[in-house]
Amino acid sequence: MARLLDFIVGHQKNIEKLLSLKLQKRWPHAFLFTGPNAIGKRKVALAFAQMLVCEQSETACGDCGPCLRIAKEQSENLLRLAPDASMAKPVIKVEAVREVLDSLSLSSWSGARVVLIDEAHRMNPQAANTLLKTLEEPFENVYFFLLGPDGQQFLPTIKSRCQMMSFQPLVVADLKKIKPGLADWAYQASRGQIDRLMQLTSADGIERRTESFVFLEQFFSDTEFLQNGNWRVNVKDKSWTLATISAWLQILYSVVLAQAEQKSGSSLISIEHSKYFAKIKDISSEKILSLADYLIEAERDILGNADPVLVFENMWVNYARVD
Ligand SMILES: [Zn+2]
């Protein structure tokens, strides 16, 4: 039995909406699923891909050939597009889109086909425009799922041709169902994303977080931060910087929460990191929240290829001198 819907945790409202569209035969030819990474958007898309191709049931039987092949992601009915990971800045190229669209136009095919586009916001403009033509004049019995972080990163023309559906981060209870037995602070700190949760709780993740906290302390207390170049070497490493931003966000939110609840914050932070927590607990929550907003922006800029060193220099100028 491999009915994918049965394995999905969370997203109940979205699933109900999707099921009702499916049962009322009002399924649109293209969906754009938006929301953070690693919360299950792709799993939901595959579960409904199964329903679209199943030969036995409107809501997928899980047992027929097409259902089983979708579950293994080895199905001729399932065409996938994703950014070319070998590139320095991975994008989905127009050639890849054309290849998929060409195979869709083969008339010999019978049955439904599903096109799943991971990180669809990484289509370059040419690729997006090529796809757009197909979305405007869709093939019969072909269904698209575009996945991406948020609607803002898509051309309005693409959005207007898709039914949009936004997905929320997983709640702690759902995280616990998916990955049971981890420390409570990690569930709280994961921002509802399984990839972050795993990163936070790995040995490497814990070591990195210590580094992140040491760096946060330097950020707040080093009056010669811009002159001291030592941090620049680390910050140039994008993955280090993104892990750092994530850790900083978590500690900042924990501080604000602890201030609001007048708690020590120990439930949100691992014991080994609580000493760093103590050092910034007296900064005003207003300051902390504005830095947190900036960090979210910084994360997006760095993912979009901004120079991380410049981002941190700006951030220090604007936010480090806290009173
Ligand atoms: Zn089936």
CSV table of C-alpha atoms and ligand atoms in Angstrom, one decimal:
chain,number,residue,atom,x,y,z
A,1,MET,CA,0.0,0.0,0.0
A,2,ALA,CA,1.6,3.2,-1.1
A,3,ARG,CA,-1.2,5.7,-1.1
A,4,LEU,CA,0.9,8.8,-0.6
A,5,LEU,CA,-1.8,10.9,1.0
A,6,ASP,CA,-1.9,8.6,4.0
A,7,PHE,CA,1.7,9.5,4.8
A,8,ILE,CA,1.4,13.2,4.9
A,9,VAL,CA,1.6,15.0,8.2
A,10,GLY,CA,0.0,18.4,8.6
A,11,HIS,CA,-1.5,20.8,5.9
A,12,GLN,CA,-5.0,19.5,6.6
A,13,LYS,CA,-6.8,22.5,5.3
A,14,ASN,CA,-5.0,22.6,2.0
A,15,ILE,CA,-5.5,18.9,1.6
A,16,GLU,CA,-9.2,19.2,2.2
A,17,LYS,CA,-9.4,22.0,-0.4
A,18,LEU,CA,-7.4,19.9,-2.9
A,19,LEU,CA,-9.5,16.8,-2.3
A,20,SER,CA,-12.7,18.7,-2.8
A,21,LEU,CA,-11.4,20.2,-6.1
A,22,LYS,CA,-10.5,16.7,-7.2
A,23,LEU,CA,-13.8,15.1,-6.3
A,24,GLN,CA,-15.8,17.9,-7.8
A,25,LYS,CA,-13.7,17.5,-11.0
A,26,ARG,CA,-12.6,21.2,-10.8
A,27,TRP,CA,-8.9,20.4,-10.8
A,28,PRO,CA,-7.0,23.2,-12.4
A,29,HIS,CA,-4.3,22.5,-15.0
A,30,ALA,CA,-1.6,24.2,-12.9
A,31,PHE,CA,-1.0,24.8,-9.2
A,32,LEU,CA,1.7,27.0,-7.6
A,33,PHE,CA,2.5,25.7,-4.1
A,34,THR,CA,4.4,28.2,-2.1
A,35,GLY,CA,5.9,28.0,1.4
A,36,PRO,CA,9.2,27.4,3.1
A,37,ASN,CA,11.5,24.5,2.2
A,38,ALA,CA,11.1,21.0,3.7
A,39,ILE,CA,7.6,21.3,5.1
A,40,GLY,CA,5.9,18.9,2.7
A,41,LYS,CA,4.8,20.8,-0.4
A,42,ARG,CA,6.4,18.3,-2.7
A,43,LYS,CA,4.8,15.4,-0.8
A,44,VAL,CA,1.4,16.9,-1.2
A,45,ALA,CA,2.0,17.4,-4.9
A,46,LEU,CA,3.1,13.8,-5.4
A,47,ALA,CA,0.1,12.5,-3.4
A,48,PHE,CA,-2.3,14.4,-5.7
A,49,ALA,CA,-0.2,13.3,-8.8
A,50,GLN,CA,-1.1,9.8,-7.7
A,51,MET,CA,-4.8,10.7,-7.7
A,52,LEU,CA,-4.5,12.2,-11.1
A,53,VAL,CA,-2.9,9.2,-12.7
A,54,CYS,CA,-4.6,6.4,-10.7
A,55,GLU,CA,-6.6,4.0,-12.8
A,56,GLN,CA,-8.8,2.7,-9.9
A,57,SER,CA,-9.9,5.6,-7.8
A,58,GLU,CA,-10.5,9.3,-7.9
A,59,THR,CA,-8.4,9.6,-4.7
A,60,ALA,CA,-5.7,7.1,-5.6
A,61,CYS,CA,-5.8,3.4,-4.7
A,62,GLY,CA,-2.1,3.2,-3.9
A,63,ASP,CA,-1.9,-0.3,-5.4
A,64,CYS,CA,-2.3,0.0,-9.2
A,65,GLY,CA,0.8,0.3,-11.5
A,66,PRO,CA,0.5,4.0,-12.0
A,67,CYS,CA,0.1,4.7,-8.3
A,68,LEU,CA,3.1,2.5,-7.4
A,69,ARG,CA,5.3,4.1,-10.0
A,70,ILE,CA,4.4,7.7,-8.8
A,71,ALA,CA,5.3,6.6,-5.2
A,72,LYS,CA,8.7,5.5,-6.5
A,73,GLU,CA,9.0,8.6,-8.6
A,74,GLN,CA,9.7,6.3,-11.5
A,75,SER,CA,6.7,7.0,-13.7
A,76,GLU,CA,6.4,7.9,-17.3
A,77,ASN,CA,3.3,9.9,-16.2
A,78,LEU,CA,5.5,12.1,-14.0
A,79,LEU,CA,7.9,14.6,-15.6
A,80,ARG,CA,10.2,16.5,-13.3
A,81,LEU,CA,12.1,19.7,-13.6
A,82,ALA,CA,14.6,21.1,-11.0
A,83,PRO,CA,17.4,23.6,-11.0
A,84,ASP,CA,20.7,22.3,-12.4
A,85,ALA,CA,22.6,21.6,-9.2
A,86,SER,CA,26.0,21.6,-11.0
A,87,MET,CA,25.7,25.3,-11.6
A,88,ALA,CA,27.2,27.9,-9.3
A,89,LYS,CA,23.8,29.6,-9.1
A,90,PRO,CA,21.4,26.8,-10.0
A,91,VAL,CA,18.7,27.7,-12.5
A,92,ILE,CA,16.2,25.8,-14.6
A,93,LYS,CA,17.2,26.4,-18.1
A,94,VAL,CA,15.0,26.8,-21.1
A,95,GLU,CA,16.4,23.7,-22.8
A,96,ALA,CA,15.2,21.6,-19.8
A,97,VAL,CA,11.7,23.1,-20.0
A,98,ARG,CA,11.6,22.6,-23.8
A,99,GLU,CA,12.5,19.0,-23.4
A,100,VAL,CA,9.6,18.4,-21.1
A,101,LEU,CA,7.2,20.3,-23.2
A,102,ASP,CA,8.2,18.5,-26.3
A,103,SER,CA,7.6,15.1,-24.7
A,104,LEU,CA,4.2,16.4,-23.6
A,105,SER,CA,3.2,17.2,-27.1
A,106,LEU,CA,3.7,13.6,-28.3
A,107,SER,CA,0.2,12.6,-29.3
A,108,SER,CA,0.7,8.8,-28.8
A,109,TRP,CA,0.3,9.2,-25.0
A,110,SER,CA,-2.9,8.3,-23.2
A,111,GLY,CA,-3.7,8.9,-19.5
A,112,ALA,CA,-2.9,11.9,-17.3
A,113,ARG,CA,0.6,13.3,-17.0
A,114,VAL,CA,1.9,15.4,-14.2
A,115,VAL,CA,4.8,17.9,-14.4
A,116,LEU,CA,6.4,18.6,-11.1
A,117,ILE,CA,8.7,21.7,-11.0
A,118,ASP,CA,10.9,21.9,-7.9
A,119,GLU,CA,12.1,25.4,-7.0
A,120,ALA,CA,10.2,26.7,-10.0
A,121,HIS,CA,11.3,30.3,-9.0
A,122,ARG,CA,14.7,29.3,-10.3
A,123,MET,CA,13.5,29.2,-13.9
A,124,ASN,CA,15.4,31.8,-15.8
A,125,PRO,CA,13.3,34.3,-17.7
A,126,GLN,CA,13.5,32.4,-21.0
A,127,ALA,CA,12.5,29.2,-19.3
A,128,ALA,CA,9.6,30.9,-17.5
A,129,ASN,CA,8.3,32.4,-20.7
A,130,THR,CA,8.5,29.1,-22.5
A,131,LEU,CA,6.5,27.5,-19.8
A,132,LEU,CA,4.1,30.4,-19.8
A,133,LYS,CA,3.1,29.6,-23.4
A,134,THR,CA,2.1,26.1,-22.4
A,135,LEU,CA,0.2,27.3,-19.3
A,136,GLU,CA,-1.7,29.7,-21.5
A,137,GLU,CA,-2.7,26.9,-23.9
A,138,PRO,CA,-2.5,23.8,-21.8
A,139,PHE,CA,-2.3,20.3,-23.2
A,140,GLU,CA,-5.2,18.1,-22.4
A,141,ASN,CA,-4.8,15.8,-19.4
A,142,VAL,CA,-1.5,17.4,-18.3
A,143,TYR,CA,-1.2,18.9,-14.8
A,144,PHE,CA,1.5,21.1,-13.5
A,145,PHE,CA,2.7,21.6,-9.9
A,146,LEU,CA,5.1,24.5,-9.5
A,147,LEU,CA,6.8,24.6,-6.1
A,148,GLY,CA,8.5,27.7,-4.7
A,149,PRO,CA,9.2,29.7,-1.5
A,150,ASP,CA,6.8,32.6,-2.1
A,151,GLY,CA,4.6,34.2,-4.7
A,152,GLN,CA,6.7,37.3,-4.9
A,153,GLN,CA,9.4,35.4,-6.7
A,154,PHE,CA,7.3,34.5,-9.7
A,155,LEU,CA,6.3,36.5,-12.7
A,156,PRO,CA,2.8,37.9,-12.4
A,157,THR,CA,2.0,36.2,-15.8
A,158,ILE,CA,3.0,32.8,-14.3
A,159,LYS,CA,0.9,33.4,-11.2
A,160,SER,CA,-2.1,34.4,-13.2
A,161,ARG,CA,-2.1,31.1,-15.0
A,162,CYS,CA,-1.8,29.0,-11.8
A,163,GLN,CA,-4.0,28.4,-8.9
A,164,MET,CA,-2.0,29.5,-5.9
A,165,MET,CA,-1.9,27.7,-2.6
A,166,SER,CA,0.3,28.7,0.3
A,167,PHE,CA,1.7,26.2,2.8
A,168,GLN,CA,2.5,27.0,6.3
A,169,PRO,CA,5.5,25.8,8.4
A,170,LEU,CA,4.8,22.6,10.3
A,171,VAL,CA,3.6,22.9,13.9
A,172,VAL,CA,5.6,21.4,16.6
A,173,ALA,CA,3.2,18.5,17.1
A,174,ASP,CA,3.6,17.6,13.4
A,175,LEU,CA,7.3,17.9,13.5
A,176,LYS,CA,7.3,15.5,16.5
A,177,LYS,CA,5.3,13.0,14.4
A,178,ILE,CA,7.7,13.1,11.5
A,179,LYS,CA,10.9,13.2,13.6
A,180,PRO,CA,10.1,12.0,17.1
A,181,GLY,CA,12.5,12.0,20.1
A,182,LEU,CA,14.5,15.2,19.5
A,183,ALA,CA,15.1,17.9,22.1
A,184,ASP,CA,12.2,20.3,22.6
A,185,TRP,CA,14.3,23.4,21.9
A,186,ALA,CA,15.1,22.1,18.5
A,187,TYR,CA,11.5,21.6,17.5
A,188,GLN,CA,10.8,25.2,18.6
A,189,ALA,CA,13.9,26.5,16.8
A,190,SER,CA,13.3,24.7,13.5
A,191,ARG,CA,10.8,27.2,12.2
A,192,GLY,CA,8.6,24.3,11.2
A,193,GLN,CA,11.1,23.0,8.6
A,194,ILE,CA,12.4,19.4,8.7
A,195,ASP,CA,15.7,20.3,7.0
A,196,ARG,CA,16.4,22.9,9.7
A,197,LEU,CA,15.3,20.5,12.5
A,198,MET,CA,17.8,17.9,11.2
A,199,GLN,CA,20.5,20.5,10.8
A,200,LEU,CA,20.0,21.8,14.3
A,201,THR,CA,20.2,18.4,15.9
A,202,SER,CA,23.1,16.9,14.0
A,203,ALA,CA,26.5,16.9,15.8
A,204,ASP,CA,27.8,19.2,13.1
A,205,GLY,CA,24.8,21.5,13.6
A,206,ILE,CA,25.4,21.8,17.3
A,207,GLU,CA,29.1,22.7,16.7
A,208,ARG,CA,28.1,25.3,14.1
A,209,ARG,CA,25.6,26.8,16.4
A,210,THR,CA,28.3,27.3,19.0
A,211,GLU,CA,30.3,29.1,16.4
A,212,SER,CA,27.2,31.2,15.5
A,213,PHE,CA,26.7,32.2,19.1
A,214,VAL,CA,30.3,33.2,19.5
A,215,PHE,CA,30.0,35.3,16.4
A,216,LEU,CA,26.8,36.9,17.6
A,217,GLU,CA,28.6,37.9,20.7
A,218,GLN,CA,31.4,39.4,18.7
A,219,PHE,CA,28.8,41.2,16.5
A,220,PHE,CA,27.3,42.9,19.5
A,221,SER,CA,30.4,43.6,21.6
A,222,ASP,CA,33.3,44.2,19.2
A,223,THR,CA,33.5,48.0,18.6
A,224,GLU,CA,36.2,47.3,15.9
A,225,PHE,CA,34.0,44.8,14.1
A,226,LEU,CA,34.5,46.4,10.6
A,227,GLN,CA,38.3,46.6,11.1
A,228,ASN,CA,38.6,43.0,12.4
A,229,GLY,CA,38.7,40.9,9.3
A,230,ASN,CA,38.7,37.5,10.9
A,231,TRP,CA,34.9,36.9,10.6
A,232,ARG,CA,35.0,37.7,6.8
A,233,VAL,CA,36.6,34.3,6.0
A,234,ASN,CA,33.7,32.4,7.6
A,235,VAL,CA,31.0,34.7,6.2
A,236,LYS,CA,32.3,34.2,2.6
A,237,ASP,CA,31.2,30.6,2.9
A,238,LYS,CA,27.5,30.8,2.0
A,239,SER,CA,26.4,27.7,3.8
A,240,TRP,CA,28.2,28.8,7.0
A,241,THR,CA,26.5,32.2,6.8
A,242,LEU,CA,23.0,30.8,6.2
A,243,ALA,CA,23.4,28.4,9.1
A,244,THR,CA,24.6,31.4,11.2
A,245,ILE,CA,21.6,33.5,10.2
A,246,SER,CA,19.3,30.7,11.1
A,247,ALA,CA,21.0,30.3,14.5
A,248,TRP,CA,20.9,34.0,15.2
A,249,LEU,CA,17.2,34.2,14.3
A,250,GLN,CA,16.5,31.4,16.7
A,251,ILE,CA,18.4,33.0,19.6
A,252,LEU,CA,16.9,36.4,19.0
A,253,TYR,CA,13.3,35.1,18.9
A,254,SER,CA,14.0,33.1,22.0
A,255,VAL,CA,15.3,36.2,23.8
A,256,VAL,CA,12.1,38.1,22.8
A,257,LEU,CA,9.9,35.3,23.9
A,258,ALA,CA,11.7,34.9,27.2
A,259,GLN,CA,11.4,38.7,27.8
A,260,ALA,CA,7.6,38.5,27.1
A,261,GLU,CA,7.1,35.5,29.3
A,262,GLN,CA,9.8,36.5,31.8
A,263,LYS,CA,11.3,33.1,31.5
A,264,SER,CA,14.9,32.1,31.4
A,265,GLY,CA,14.5,30.9,27.9
A,266,SER,CA,16.0,27.6,28.8
A,267,SER,CA,13.2,25.6,27.1
A,268,LEU,CA,14.1,27.2,23.8
A,269,ILE,CA,17.8,26.8,23.8
A,270,SER,CA,20.1,23.9,24.6
A,271,ILE,CA,21.9,24.0,27.9
A,272,GLU,CA,25.3,24.3,26.3
A,273,HIS,CA,24.2,27.5,24.5
A,274,SER,CA,22.3,29.2,27.3
A,275,LYS,CA,25.4,31.1,28.4
A,276,TYR,CA,25.3,33.1,25.1
A,277,PHE,CA,21.7,33.7,25.7
A,278,ALA,CA,22.3,35.4,29.0
A,279,LYS,CA,24.6,38.0,27.4
A,280,ILE,CA,22.0,39.4,25.1
A,281,LYS,CA,18.8,39.0,27.2
A,282,ASP,CA,18.8,42.7,28.2
A,283,ILE,CA,18.7,44.2,24.7
A,284,SER,CA,15.3,45.7,24.0
A,285,SER,CA,12.9,43.5,22.2
A,286,GLU,CA,12.3,46.3,19.6
A,287,LYS,CA,15.9,46.3,18.6
A,288,ILE,CA,16.0,42.5,18.5
A,289,LEU,CA,12.9,42.2,16.3
A,290,SER,CA,14.2,44.8,13.9
A,291,LEU,CA,17.5,42.9,13.6
A,292,ALA,CA,15.5,39.7,13.1
A,293,ASP,CA,13.5,41.3,10.3
A,294,TYR,CA,16.8,42.4,8.7
A,295,LEU,CA,18.2,38.9,9.1
A,296,ILE,CA,15.3,37.4,7.1
A,297,GLU,CA,15.9,39.9,4.4
A,298,ALA,CA,19.6,39.1,4.5
A,299,GLU,CA,18.9,35.4,4.2
A,300,ARG,CA,16.9,36.1,1.1
A,301,ASP,CA,19.5,38.4,-0.4
A,302,ILE,CA,22.3,35.9,0.2
A,303,LEU,CA,20.3,33.1,-1.4
A,304,GLY,CA,19.7,35.5,-4.3
A,305,ASN,CA,23.5,35.9,-4.6
A,306,ALA,CA,24.2,39.1,-2.6
A,307,ASP,CA,27.8,39.3,-1.2
A,308,PRO,CA,27.4,38.0,2.4
A,309,VAL,CA,30.4,40.1,3.6
A,310,LEU,CA,28.7,43.3,2.5
A,311,VAL,CA,25.4,42.1,4.0
A,312,PHE,CA,27.1,41.6,7.4
A,313,GLU,CA,28.9,44.9,7.2
A,314,ASN,CA,25.6,46.8,6.5
A,315,MET,CA,24.0,44.8,9.3
A,316,TRP,CA,26.6,45.8,11.8
A,317,VAL,CA,26.5,49.5,10.9
A,318,ASN,CA,22.7,49.5,11.2
A,319,TYR,CA,22.0,47.1,14.1
A,320,ALA,CA,25.0,46.2,16.2
A,321,ARG,CA,25.1,49.3,18.4
A,322,VAL,CA,22.3,48.4,20.7
A,323,ASP,CA,21.5,50.4,23.7
B,1,ZN,ZN,-4.1,3.6,-8.2
